């Protein structure tokens, strides 16, 4: 297959391209990425010499660039998005632009070129928080943050293009990913890299919010299964089956690095902070997919990756990230 992957210089997109080129020797991948603060050419540096891989720098909100990138593809897999909840509280407009309107522009291209598949990479955050049963795909959407609302908007736009124009849409909704190449604004890489430097770990609220953690490699395999075996028009939850609260995650990281609990710094809570995400992934299991990685092993491997890849994250933390972090935690502490 000839795939157009958007957002392939980000965390999950770069892992996904690496997975595809390894698992499917006959596939070709074009990566369309704007290189926002979160997009990093270093994430795909090892792929540059592969003749099956091509990179186009561009914005999914730009119809001309999207047209050029999409013309020869058989399928689009849309990872490109503004993705960080805390940043969406500071600048919601950027999220609506990319996550809703950018999605619409990609859907237009899929419509124009009659692609075989359009995969919209969505998130469990569109369902909001649950105190009870894990969410199923038919549950109502209750997004809490501008990020989650923008992703929900992207999902609804994709479903509208499927119903109105027959675009062969499939949506995946995954839980919290972790692993190599994740921008260190997110909980796990932030806390690992701060702990390595003996810096405080800013834990929001009471630290008891729960997320369902999914190794990024498992997520990539799930999207691949959905791409090849999923039913057009359907939505698939991708859960890790690893619900943990933030304090548990923090303590695991500190133990893994042999650092003291005194590094934990309780800070003011995130406004609108969802208490618990949980997914029922039976529908994806019926396609033959279950996550393969054990949580403890995958977290240990992730800690090791950041310990051994300081040359990847130190330039990030001393660049754009620094001003963001100072604003963010200046407000909270
Ligand atoms: P990320 O922030 O690491 O990467 C996003 C990438 O998209 C970057 O390379 C960035 O440059 C690119 N991008 C942003 N705006 C763009 C635009 N207008 N045009 C072209 N490229 C643009 O994100 P991630 O964590 O890898 O998430 C990828 C996708 O998976 C997102 O759609 C996100 O909503 C979804 N998702 C993420 C998680 C998670 O835990 N990280 C879980 C579920 C779903
Ligand atoms: O659930 C899937 C979503 O997971 C994705 O759609 C998002 O793109 C991704 O960013 C992630 O969203 P979260 O808000 O769950 O992830 P984050 O890493 O920002 O936070 C995880 C939890 O940790 C959350 O309860 C907030 C808390 N937290 C986070 C940070 C950055 C802290 O306590 N301190 C922090 O400094």
mmCIF file of N, CA and C in Angstrom, residues 144-277:
data_model
loop_
_atom_site.group_PDB
_atom_site.id
_atom_site.type_symbol
_atom_site.label_atom_id
_atom_site.label_comp_id
_atom_site.label_asym_id
_atom_site.label_seq_id
_atom_site.Cartn_x
_atom_site.Cartn_y
_atom_site.Cartn_z
ATOM 1 N N UNK A 144 -13.972 17.289 27.766
ATOM 2 C CA UNK A 144 -13.840 18.302 28.827
ATOM 3 C C UNK A 144 -12.915 19.451 28.455
ATOM 4 N N UNK A 145 -11.881 19.178 27.679
ATOM 5 C CA UNK A 145 -10.897 20.230 27.368
ATOM 6 C C UNK A 145 -11.082 20.685 25.926
ATOM 7 N N UNK A 146 -10.537 21.861 25.578
ATOM 8 C CA UNK A 146 -10.559 22.270 24.167
ATOM 9 C C UNK A 146 -9.867 21.241 23.267
ATOM 10 N N UNK A 147 -8.808 20.592 23.777
ATOM 11 C CA UNK A 147 -8.175 19.518 22.979
ATOM 12 C C UNK A 147 -9.184 18.411 22.696
ATOM 13 N N UNK A 148 -9.833 17.914 23.743
ATOM 14 C CA UNK A 148 -10.753 16.784 23.564
ATOM 15 C C UNK A 148 -11.932 17.177 22.669
ATOM 16 N N UNK A 149 -12.408 18.427 22.838
ATOM 17 C CA UNK A 149 -13.534 18.882 22.010
ATOM 18 C C UNK A 149 -13.108 18.989 20.547
ATOM 19 N N UNK A 150 -11.879 19.428 20.299
ATOM 20 C CA UNK A 150 -11.398 19.530 18.916
ATOM 21 C C UNK A 150 -11.258 18.143 18.299
ATOM 22 N N UNK A 151 -10.749 17.190 19.080
ATOM 23 C CA UNK A 151 -10.637 15.827 18.555
ATOM 24 C C UNK A 151 -12.031 15.254 18.288
ATOM 25 N N UNK A 152 -12.980 15.540 19.157
ATOM 26 C CA UNK A 152 -14.356 15.068 18.928
ATOM 27 C C UNK A 152 -14.897 15.696 17.638
ATOM 28 N N UNK A 153 -14.581 16.983 17.418
ATOM 29 C CA UNK A 153 -14.996 17.663 16.182
ATOM 30 C C UNK A 153 -14.413 16.967 14.960
ATOM 31 N N UNK A 154 -13.153 16.564 15.047
ATOM 32 C CA UNK A 154 -12.512 15.839 13.940
ATOM 33 C C UNK A 154 -13.220 14.512 13.671
ATOM 34 N N UNK A 155 -13.573 13.813 14.749
ATOM 35 C CA UNK A 155 -14.288 12.527 14.589
ATOM 36 C C UNK A 155 -15.627 12.748 13.891
ATOM 37 N N UNK A 156 -16.350 13.765 14.333
ATOM 38 C CA UNK A 156 -17.689 14.006 13.769
ATOM 39 C C UNK A 156 -17.585 14.428 12.301
ATOM 40 N N UNK A 157 -16.560 15.209 11.995
ATOM 41 C CA UNK A 157 -16.346 15.604 10.594
ATOM 42 C C UNK A 157 -16.066 14.357 9.749
ATOM 43 N N UNK A 158 -15.249 13.461 10.267
ATOM 44 C CA UNK A 158 -14.926 12.236 9.520
ATOM 45 C C UNK A 158 -16.201 11.408 9.291
ATOM 46 N N UNK A 159 -17.024 11.290 10.319
ATOM 47 C CA UNK A 159 -18.268 10.512 10.171
ATOM 48 C C UNK A 159 -19.214 11.189 9.178
ATOM 49 N N UNK A 160 -19.222 12.525 9.172
ATOM 50 C CA UNK A 160 -20.074 13.254 8.223
ATOM 51 C C UNK A 160 -19.601 13.019 6.786
ATOM 52 N N UNK A 161 -18.288 13.011 6.574
ATOM 53 C CA UNK A 161 -17.764 12.751 5.222
ATOM 54 C C UNK A 161 -18.053 11.318 4.790
ATOM 55 N N UNK A 162 -18.070 10.407 5.749
ATOM 56 C CA UNK A 162 -18.407 9.019 5.410
ATOM 57 C C UNK A 162 -19.868 8.938 4.982
ATOM 58 N N UNK A 163 -20.748 9.582 5.778
ATOM 59 C CA UNK A 163 -22.194 9.493 5.484
ATOM 60 C C UNK A 163 -22.559 10.254 4.215
ATOM 61 N N UNK A 164 -21.989 11.438 4.037
ATOM 62 C CA UNK A 164 -22.415 12.301 2.936
ATOM 63 C C UNK A 164 -21.732 11.969 1.618
ATOM 64 N N UNK A 165 -20.420 11.722 1.694
ATOM 65 C CA UNK A 165 -19.661 11.558 0.440
ATOM 66 C C UNK A 165 -19.123 10.140 0.259
ATOM 67 N N UNK A 166 -19.403 9.263 1.216
ATOM 68 C CA UNK A 166 -18.917 7.881 1.072
ATOM 69 C C UNK A 166 -17.422 7.718 1.247
ATOM 70 N N UNK A 167 -16.777 8.675 1.935
ATOM 71 C CA UNK A 167 -15.334 8.504 2.205
ATOM 72 C C UNK A 167 -15.167 7.300 3.148
ATOM 73 N N UNK A 168 -14.243 6.384 2.832
ATOM 74 C CA UNK A 168 -14.111 5.137 3.612
ATOM 75 C C UNK A 168 -13.368 5.344 4.938
ATOM 76 N N UNK A 169 -14.074 5.960 5.856
ATOM 77 C CA UNK A 169 -13.477 6.382 7.130
ATOM 78 C C UNK A 169 -13.478 5.243 8.148
ATOM 79 N N UNK A 170 -12.389 5.127 8.901
ATOM 80 C CA UNK A 170 -12.373 4.326 10.133
ATOM 81 C C UNK A 170 -11.726 5.202 11.203
ATOM 82 N N UNK A 171 -12.302 5.179 12.411
ATOM 83 C CA UNK A 171 -11.763 5.986 13.516
ATOM 84 C C UNK A 171 -11.196 5.049 14.585
ATOM 85 N N UNK A 172 -9.989 5.384 15.092
ATOM 86 C CA UNK A 172 -9.481 4.663 16.262
ATOM 87 C C UNK A 172 -9.431 5.634 17.444
ATOM 88 N N UNK A 173 -9.784 5.145 18.613
ATOM 89 C CA UNK A 173 -9.716 5.979 19.830
ATOM 90 C C UNK A 173 -8.835 5.271 20.849
ATOM 91 N N UNK A 174 -7.625 5.767 21.000
ATOM 92 C CA UNK A 174 -6.654 5.099 21.870
ATOM 93 C C UNK A 174 -6.549 5.792 23.221
ATOM 94 N N UNK A 175 -6.045 5.028 24.174
ATOM 95 C CA UNK A 175 -5.775 5.564 25.512
ATOM 96 C C UNK A 175 -4.364 6.147 25.551
ATOM 97 N N UNK A 176 -3.896 6.515 26.751
ATOM 98 C CA UNK A 176 -2.605 7.220 26.900
ATOM 99 C C UNK A 176 -1.427 6.367 26.452
ATOM 100 N N UNK A 177 -0.702 6.864 25.465
ATOM 101 C CA UNK A 177 0.488 6.168 24.972
ATOM 102 C C UNK A 177 1.733 6.570 25.762
ATOM 103 N N UNK A 178 2.710 5.672 25.785
ATOM 104 C CA UNK A 178 4.022 6.023 26.325
ATOM 105 C C UNK A 178 5.070 5.217 25.564
ATOM 106 N N UNK A 179 6.315 5.718 25.572
ATOM 107 C CA UNK A 179 7.388 5.021 24.865
ATOM 108 C C UNK A 179 8.401 6.014 24.328
ATOM 109 N N UNK A 180 9.273 5.537 23.395
ATOM 110 C CA UNK A 180 10.332 6.405 22.876
ATOM 111 C C UNK A 180 9.807 7.532 22.003
ATOM 112 N N UNK A 181 10.513 8.645 21.997
ATOM 113 C CA UNK A 181 10.255 9.821 21.156
ATOM 114 C C UNK A 181 9.020 10.615 21.583
ATOM 115 N N UNK A 182 8.564 10.497 22.830
ATOM 116 C CA UNK A 182 7.416 11.305 23.259
ATOM 117 C C UNK A 182 7.920 12.644 23.795
ATOM 118 N N UNK A 183 7.337 13.714 23.292
ATOM 119 C CA UNK A 183 7.761 15.069 23.693
ATOM 120 C C UNK A 183 7.640 15.214 25.211
ATOM 121 N N UNK A 184 8.672 15.758 25.857
ATOM 122 C CA UNK A 184 8.697 15.708 27.330
ATOM 123 C C UNK A 184 7.803 16.719 28.036
ATOM 124 N N UNK A 185 6.685 17.092 27.402
ATOM 125 C CA UNK A 185 5.649 17.859 28.104
ATOM 126 C C UNK A 185 4.622 16.913 28.730
ATOM 127 N N UNK A 186 4.608 15.646 28.280
ATOM 128 C CA UNK A 186 3.619 14.668 28.732
ATOM 129 C C UNK A 186 4.114 13.974 29.997
ATOM 130 N N UNK A 187 3.178 13.469 30.796
ATOM 131 C CA UNK A 187 3.516 13.001 32.150
ATOM 132 C C UNK A 187 4.760 12.107 32.213
ATOM 133 N N UNK A 188 4.752 10.991 31.473
ATOM 134 C CA UNK A 188 5.828 10.002 31.670
ATOM 135 C C UNK A 188 7.199 10.542 31.247
ATOM 136 N N UNK A 189 7.351 11.080 30.023
ATOM 137 C CA UNK A 189 8.699 11.591 29.693
ATOM 138 C C UNK A 189 9.102 12.815 30.510
ATOM 139 N N UNK A 190 8.112 13.647 30.914
ATOM 140 C CA UNK A 190 8.454 14.806 31.748
ATOM 141 C C UNK A 190 9.020 14.336 33.086
ATOM 142 N N UNK A 191 8.331 13.366 33.687
ATOM 143 C CA UNK A 191 8.757 12.941 35.018
ATOM 144 C C UNK A 191 10.064 12.146 34.959
ATOM 145 N N UNK A 192 10.254 11.339 33.902
ATOM 146 C CA UNK A 192 11.528 10.603 33.794
ATOM 147 C C UNK A 192 12.687 11.595 33.647
ATOM 148 N N UNK A 193 12.521 12.563 32.731
ATOM 149 C CA UNK A 193 13.660 13.463 32.452
ATOM 150 C C UNK A 193 13.891 14.431 33.617
ATOM 151 N N UNK A 194 12.810 14.878 34.263
ATOM 152 C CA UNK A 194 13.007 15.721 35.460
ATOM 153 C C UNK A 194 13.720 14.938 36.558
ATOM 154 N N UNK A 195 13.290 13.684 36.752
ATOM 155 C CA UNK A 195 13.888 12.881 37.835
ATOM 156 C C UNK A 195 15.368 12.625 37.554
ATOM 157 N N UNK A 196 15.722 12.366 36.294
ATOM 158 C CA UNK A 196 17.140 12.154 35.947
ATOM 159 C C UNK A 196 17.959 13.368 36.405
ATOM 160 N N UNK A 197 17.351 14.568 36.266
ATOM 161 C CA UNK A 197 18.057 15.808 36.627
ATOM 162 C C UNK A 197 17.786 16.260 38.072
ATOM 163 N N UNK A 198 17.159 15.391 38.856
ATOM 164 C CA UNK A 198 16.815 15.727 40.255
ATOM 165 C C UNK A 198 15.953 16.984 40.355
ATOM 166 N N UNK A 199 15.116 17.181 39.351
ATOM 167 C CA UNK A 199 14.177 18.312 39.362
ATOM 168 C C UNK A 199 12.821 17.847 39.890
ATOM 169 N N UNK A 200 11.990 18.778 40.436
ATOM 170 C CA UNK A 200 10.694 18.386 40.983
ATOM 171 C C UNK A 200 9.759 17.781 39.926
ATOM 172 N N UNK A 201 8.901 16.861 40.377
ATOM 173 C CA UNK A 201 7.889 16.256 39.509
ATOM 174 C C UNK A 201 6.539 16.884 39.881
ATOM 175 N N UNK A 202 6.011 17.803 39.059
ATOM 176 C CA UNK A 202 4.788 18.538 39.413
ATOM 177 C C UNK A 202 3.533 17.678 39.230
ATOM 178 N N UNK A 203 3.039 17.141 40.326
ATOM 179 C CA UNK A 203 1.889 16.226 40.282
ATOM 180 C C UNK A 203 0.602 17.024 40.515
ATOM 181 N N UNK A 204 -0.322 16.947 39.559
ATOM 182 C CA UNK A 204 -1.532 17.765 39.640
ATOM 183 C C UNK A 204 -2.511 17.236 40.693
ATOM 184 N N UNK A 205 -3.086 18.166 41.447
ATOM 185 C CA UNK A 205 -4.172 17.822 42.375
ATOM 186 C C UNK A 205 -3.741 16.777 43.385
ATOM 187 N N UNK A 206 -4.633 15.778 43.611
ATOM 188 C CA UNK A 206 -4.294 14.743 44.607
ATOM 189 C C UNK A 206 -3.494 13.594 43.998
ATOM 190 N N UNK A 207 -3.219 13.671 42.699
ATOM 191 C CA UNK A 207 -2.390 12.641 42.050
ATOM 192 C C UNK A 207 -3.131 11.332 41.797
ATOM 193 N N UNK A 208 -4.450 11.335 42.005
ATOM 194 C CA UNK A 208 -5.175 10.063 41.915
ATOM 195 C C UNK A 208 -5.993 9.920 40.630
ATOM 196 N N UNK A 209 -5.778 10.811 39.663
ATOM 197 C CA UNK A 209 -6.446 10.659 38.363
ATOM 198 C C UNK A 209 -5.901 9.422 37.664
ATOM 199 N N UNK A 210 -6.806 8.711 37.002
ATOM 200 C CA UNK A 210 -6.438 7.419 36.411
ATOM 201 C C UNK A 210 -6.405 7.502 34.885
ATOM 202 N N UNK A 211 -5.361 6.920 34.307
ATOM 203 C CA UNK A 211 -5.258 6.783 32.854
ATOM 204 C C UNK A 211 -5.009 5.307 32.543
ATOM 205 N N UNK A 212 -5.378 4.896 31.324
ATOM 206 C CA UNK A 212 -5.157 3.516 30.875
ATOM 207 C C UNK A 212 -3.962 3.525 29.929
ATOM 208 N N UNK A 213 -2.829 3.015 30.387
ATOM 209 C CA UNK A 213 -1.560 3.206 29.660
ATOM 210 C C UNK A 213 -1.352 2.140 28.602
ATOM 211 N N UNK A 214 -0.914 2.612 27.429
ATOM 212 C CA UNK A 214 -0.761 1.770 26.245
ATOM 213 C C UNK A 214 0.634 1.995 25.656
ATOM 214 N N UNK A 215 1.409 0.909 25.517
ATOM 215 C CA UNK A 215 2.742 1.057 24.888
ATOM 216 C C UNK A 215 2.547 1.503 23.443
ATOM 217 N N UNK A 216 3.340 2.472 23.014
ATOM 218 C CA UNK A 216 3.145 3.049 21.674
ATOM 219 C C UNK A 216 3.290 1.982 20.590
ATOM 220 N N UNK A 217 4.163 0.998 20.822
ATOM 221 C CA UNK A 217 4.336 -0.060 19.811
ATOM 222 C C UNK A 217 3.051 -0.864 19.655
ATOM 223 N N UNK A 218 2.341 -1.083 20.764
ATOM 224 C CA UNK A 218 1.047 -1.785 20.677
ATOM 225 C C UNK A 218 0.030 -0.939 19.918
ATOM 226 N N UNK A 219 0.042 0.364 20.180
ATOM 227 C CA UNK A 219 -0.890 1.247 19.457
ATOM 228 C C UNK A 219 -0.621 1.171 17.951
ATOM 229 N N UNK A 220 0.641 1.216 17.572
ATOM 230 C CA UNK A 220 0.988 1.176 16.139
ATOM 231 C C UNK A 220 0.507 -0.124 15.506
ATOM 232 N N UNK A 221 0.694 -1.230 16.208
ATOM 233 C CA UNK A 221 0.232 -2.514 15.664
ATOM 234 C C UNK A 221 -1.291 -2.518 15.535
ATOM 235 N N UNK A 222 -1.967 -1.901 16.491
ATOM 236 C CA UNK A 222 -3.433 -1.850 16.445
ATOM 237 C C UNK A 222 -3.916 -1.056 15.228
ATOM 238 N N UNK A 223 -3.282 0.078 14.977
ATOM 239 C CA UNK A 223 -3.695 0.908 13.825
ATOM 240 C C UNK A 223 -3.449 0.137 12.524
ATOM 241 N N UNK A 224 -2.354 -0.598 12.476
ATOM 242 C CA UNK A 224 -2.048 -1.408 11.292
ATOM 243 C C UNK A 224 -3.146 -2.457 11.075
ATOM 244 N N UNK A 225 -3.579 -3.104 12.144
ATOM 245 C CA UNK A 225 -4.652 -4.114 12.036
ATOM 246 C C UNK A 225 -5.942 -3.450 11.553
ATOM 247 N N UNK A 226 -6.255 -2.302 12.110
ATOM 248 C CA UNK A 226 -7.485 -1.597 11.708
ATOM 249 C C UNK A 226 -7.401 -1.187 10.230
ATOM 250 N N UNK A 227 -6.233 -0.714 9.818
ATOM 251 C CA UNK A 227 -6.036 -0.294 8.421
ATOM 252 C C UNK A 227 -6.326 -1.444 7.456
ATOM 253 N N UNK A 228 -5.864 -2.646 7.815
ATOM 254 C CA UNK A 228 -5.975 -3.772 6.872
ATOM 255 C C UNK A 228 -7.214 -4.618 7.091
ATOM 256 N N UNK A 229 -7.722 -4.661 8.343
ATOM 257 C CA UNK A 229 -8.836 -5.583 8.605
ATOM 258 C C UNK A 229 -10.089 -4.894 9.128
ATOM 259 N N UNK A 230 -9.992 -3.601 9.434
ATOM 260 C CA UNK A 230 -11.136 -2.899 10.029
ATOM 261 C C UNK A 230 -12.271 -2.723 9.026
ATOM 262 N N UNK A 231 -13.464 -2.566 9.562
ATOM 263 C CA UNK A 231 -14.642 -2.369 8.709
ATOM 264 C C UNK A 231 -14.856 -0.879 8.490
ATOM 265 N N UNK A 232 -15.040 -0.523 7.218
ATOM 266 C CA UNK A 232 -15.238 0.889 6.885
ATOM 267 C C UNK A 232 -16.483 1.418 7.602
ATOM 268 N N UNK A 233 -16.345 2.639 8.129
ATOM 269 C CA UNK A 233 -17.461 3.279 8.824
ATOM 270 C C UNK A 233 -17.478 3.010 10.321
ATOM 271 N N UNK A 234 -16.550 2.146 10.793
ATOM 272 C CA UNK A 234 -16.576 1.773 12.215
ATOM 273 C C UNK A 234 -15.572 2.586 13.041
ATOM 274 N N UNK A 235 -15.800 2.532 14.350
ATOM 275 C CA UNK A 235 -14.901 3.156 15.337
ATOM 276 C C UNK A 235 -14.335 2.028 16.197
ATOM 277 N N UNK A 236 -13.027 2.081 16.483
ATOM 278 C CA UNK A 236 -12.407 1.051 17.322
ATOM 279 C C UNK A 236 -11.668 1.697 18.499
ATOM 280 N N UNK A 237 -12.044 1.321 19.722
ATOM 281 C CA UNK A 237 -11.262 1.721 20.893
ATOM 282 C C UNK A 237 -9.965 0.913 20.941
ATOM 283 N N UNK A 238 -8.873 1.575 21.368
ATOM 284 C CA UNK A 238 -7.588 0.879 21.547
ATOM 285 C C UNK A 238 -7.124 1.139 22.982
ATOM 286 N N UNK A 239 -7.390 0.204 23.854
ATOM 287 C CA UNK A 239 -7.012 0.381 25.263
ATOM 288 C C UNK A 239 -5.785 -0.453 25.594
ATOM 289 N N UNK A 240 -5.086 -0.058 26.649
ATOM 290 C CA UNK A 240 -3.912 -0.818 27.067
ATOM 291 C C UNK A 240 -4.245 -1.872 28.111
ATOM 292 N N UNK A 241 -5.401 -1.685 28.808
ATOM 293 C CA UNK A 241 -5.737 -2.601 29.897
ATOM 294 C C UNK A 241 -4.849 -2.370 31.110
ATOM 295 N N UNK A 242 -4.294 -1.172 31.229
ATOM 296 C CA UNK A 242 -3.366 -0.865 32.338
ATOM 297 C C UNK A 242 -3.788 0.413 33.047
ATOM 298 N N UNK A 243 -4.865 0.339 33.806
ATOM 299 C CA UNK A 243 -5.288 1.547 34.537
ATOM 300 C C UNK A 243 -4.381 1.751 35.737
ATOM 301 N N UNK A 244 -3.809 2.943 35.823
ATOM 302 C CA UNK A 244 -2.957 3.305 36.966
ATOM 303 C C UNK A 244 -3.236 4.763 37.302
ATOM 304 N N UNK A 245 -3.140 5.113 38.604
ATOM 305 C CA UNK A 245 -3.258 6.537 38.905
ATOM 306 C C UNK A 245 -1.878 7.202 38.780
ATOM 307 N N UNK A 246 -1.903 8.533 38.728
ATOM 308 C CA UNK A 246 -0.659 9.262 38.428
ATOM 309 C C UNK A 246 0.392 9.095 39.520
ATOM 310 N N UNK A 247 -0.083 8.957 40.764
ATOM 311 C CA UNK A 247 0.878 8.769 41.853
ATOM 312 C C UNK A 247 1.603 7.428 41.695
ATOM 313 N N UNK A 248 0.852 6.389 41.318
ATOM 314 C CA UNK A 248 1.496 5.081 41.088
ATOM 315 C C UNK A 248 2.560 5.184 40.001
ATOM 316 N N UNK A 249 2.209 5.869 38.897
ATOM 317 C CA UNK A 249 3.159 6.018 37.784
ATOM 318 C C UNK A 249 4.409 6.763 38.276
ATOM 319 N N UNK A 250 4.159 7.831 39.040
ATOM 320 C CA UNK A 250 5.277 8.649 39.533
ATOM 321 C C UNK A 250 6.212 7.815 40.407
ATOM 322 N N UNK A 251 5.623 7.021 41.283
ATOM 323 C CA UNK A 251 6.458 6.216 42.195
ATOM 324 C C UNK A 251 7.223 5.140 41.427
ATOM 325 N N UNK A 252 6.585 4.576 40.381
ATOM 326 C CA UNK A 252 7.296 3.575 39.561
ATOM 327 C C UNK A 252 8.503 4.197 38.872
ATOM 328 N N UNK A 253 8.313 5.417 38.376
ATOM 329 C CA UNK A 253 9.423 6.099 37.695
ATOM 330 C C UNK A 253 10.565 6.364 38.688
ATOM 331 N N UNK A 254 10.199 6.842 39.872
ATOM 332 C CA UNK A 254 11.241 7.157 40.868
ATOM 333 C C UNK A 254 11.989 5.891 41.280
ATOM 334 N N UNK A 255 11.236 4.793 41.477
ATOM 335 C CA UNK A 255 11.899 3.516 41.824
ATOM 336 C C UNK A 255 12.825 3.072 40.697
ATOM 337 N N UNK A 256 12.323 3.203 39.451
ATOM 338 C CA UNK A 256 13.109 2.759 38.285
ATOM 339 C C UNK A 256 14.409 3.525 38.146
ATOM 340 N N UNK A 257 14.434 4.758 38.653
ATOM 341 C CA UNK A 257 15.643 5.584 38.523
ATOM 342 C C UNK A 257 16.400 5.696 39.844
ATOM 343 N N UNK A 258 15.865 4.988 40.867
ATOM 344 C CA UNK A 258 16.485 5.037 42.186
ATOM 345 C C UNK A 258 16.569 6.471 42.721
ATOM 346 N N UNK A 259 15.441 7.192 42.614
ATOM 347 C CA UNK A 259 15.381 8.592 43.070
ATOM 348 C C UNK A 259 14.374 8.693 44.221
ATOM 349 N N UNK A 260 14.544 9.712 45.093
ATOM 350 C CA UNK A 260 13.693 9.799 46.286
ATOM 351 C C UNK A 260 12.297 10.364 46.005
ATOM 352 N N UNK A 261 11.331 9.946 46.846
ATOM 353 C CA UNK A 261 9.959 10.463 46.700
ATOM 354 C C UNK A 261 9.878 11.959 46.989
ATOM 355 N N UNK A 262 10.893 12.479 47.647
ATOM 356 C CA UNK A 262 10.867 13.917 47.956
ATOM 357 C C UNK A 262 10.877 14.775 46.694
ATOM 358 N N UNK A 263 11.149 14.168 45.522
ATOM 359 C CA UNK A 263 11.088 14.944 44.277
ATOM 360 C C UNK A 263 9.641 15.254 43.871
ATOM 361 N N UNK A 264 8.673 14.524 44.448
ATOM 362 C CA UNK A 264 7.271 14.766 44.079
ATOM 363 C C UNK A 264 6.839 16.122 44.616
ATOM 364 N N UNK A 265 6.282 16.952 43.704
ATOM 365 C CA UNK A 265 5.831 18.275 44.133
ATOM 366 C C UNK A 265 4.348 18.440 43.789
ATOM 367 N N UNK A 266 3.444 18.336 44.787
ATOM 368 C CA UNK A 266 2.022 18.556 44.493
ATOM 369 C C UNK A 266 1.811 19.996 44.022
ATOM 370 N N UNK A 267 1.079 20.161 42.916
ATOM 371 C CA UNK A 267 0.788 21.506 42.391
ATOM 372 C C UNK A 267 -0.710 21.617 42.135
ATOM 373 N N UNK A 268 -1.146 22.838 41.821
ATOM 374 C CA UNK A 268 -2.578 23.074 41.581
ATOM 375 C C UNK A 268 -3.068 22.169 40.453
ATOM 376 N N UNK A 269 -4.333 21.775 40.548
ATOM 377 C CA UNK A 269 -4.892 20.830 39.585
ATOM 378 C C UNK A 269 -5.085 21.486 38.218
ATOM 379 N N UNK A 270 -5.139 20.653 37.181
ATOM 380 C CA UNK A 270 -5.483 21.096 35.819
ATOM 381 C C UNK A 270 -6.975 21.435 35.802
ATOM 382 N N UNK A 271 -7.380 22.617 35.307
ATOM 383 C CA UNK A 271 -8.817 22.917 35.219
ATOM 384 C C UNK A 271 -9.515 21.892 34.320
ATOM 385 N N UNK A 272 -10.689 21.435 34.739
ATOM 386 C CA UNK A 272 -11.453 20.476 33.924
ATOM 387 C C UNK A 272 -10.819 19.093 33.859
ATOM 388 N N UNK A 273 -9.954 18.794 34.821
ATOM 389 C CA UNK A 273 -9.152 17.558 34.794
ATOM 390 C C UNK A 273 -10.030 16.306 34.869
ATOM 391 N N UNK A 274 -10.043 15.498 33.808
ATOM 392 C CA UNK A 274 -10.837 14.263 33.825
ATOM 393 C C UNK A 274 -10.264 13.302 34.859
ATOM 394 N N UNK A 275 -11.175 12.701 35.649
ATOM 395 C CA UNK A 275 -10.719 11.847 36.740
ATOM 396 C C UNK A 275 -10.208 10.506 36.256
ATOM 397 N N UNK A 276 -10.962 9.893 35.348
ATOM 398 C CA UNK A 276 -10.556 8.539 34.933
ATOM 399 C C UNK A 276 -10.954 8.280 33.478
ATOM 400 N N UNK A 277 -10.010 7.749 32.724
ATOM 401 C CA UNK A 277 -10.307 7.236 31.381
ATOM 402 C C UNK A 277 -10.248 5.713 31.440
#
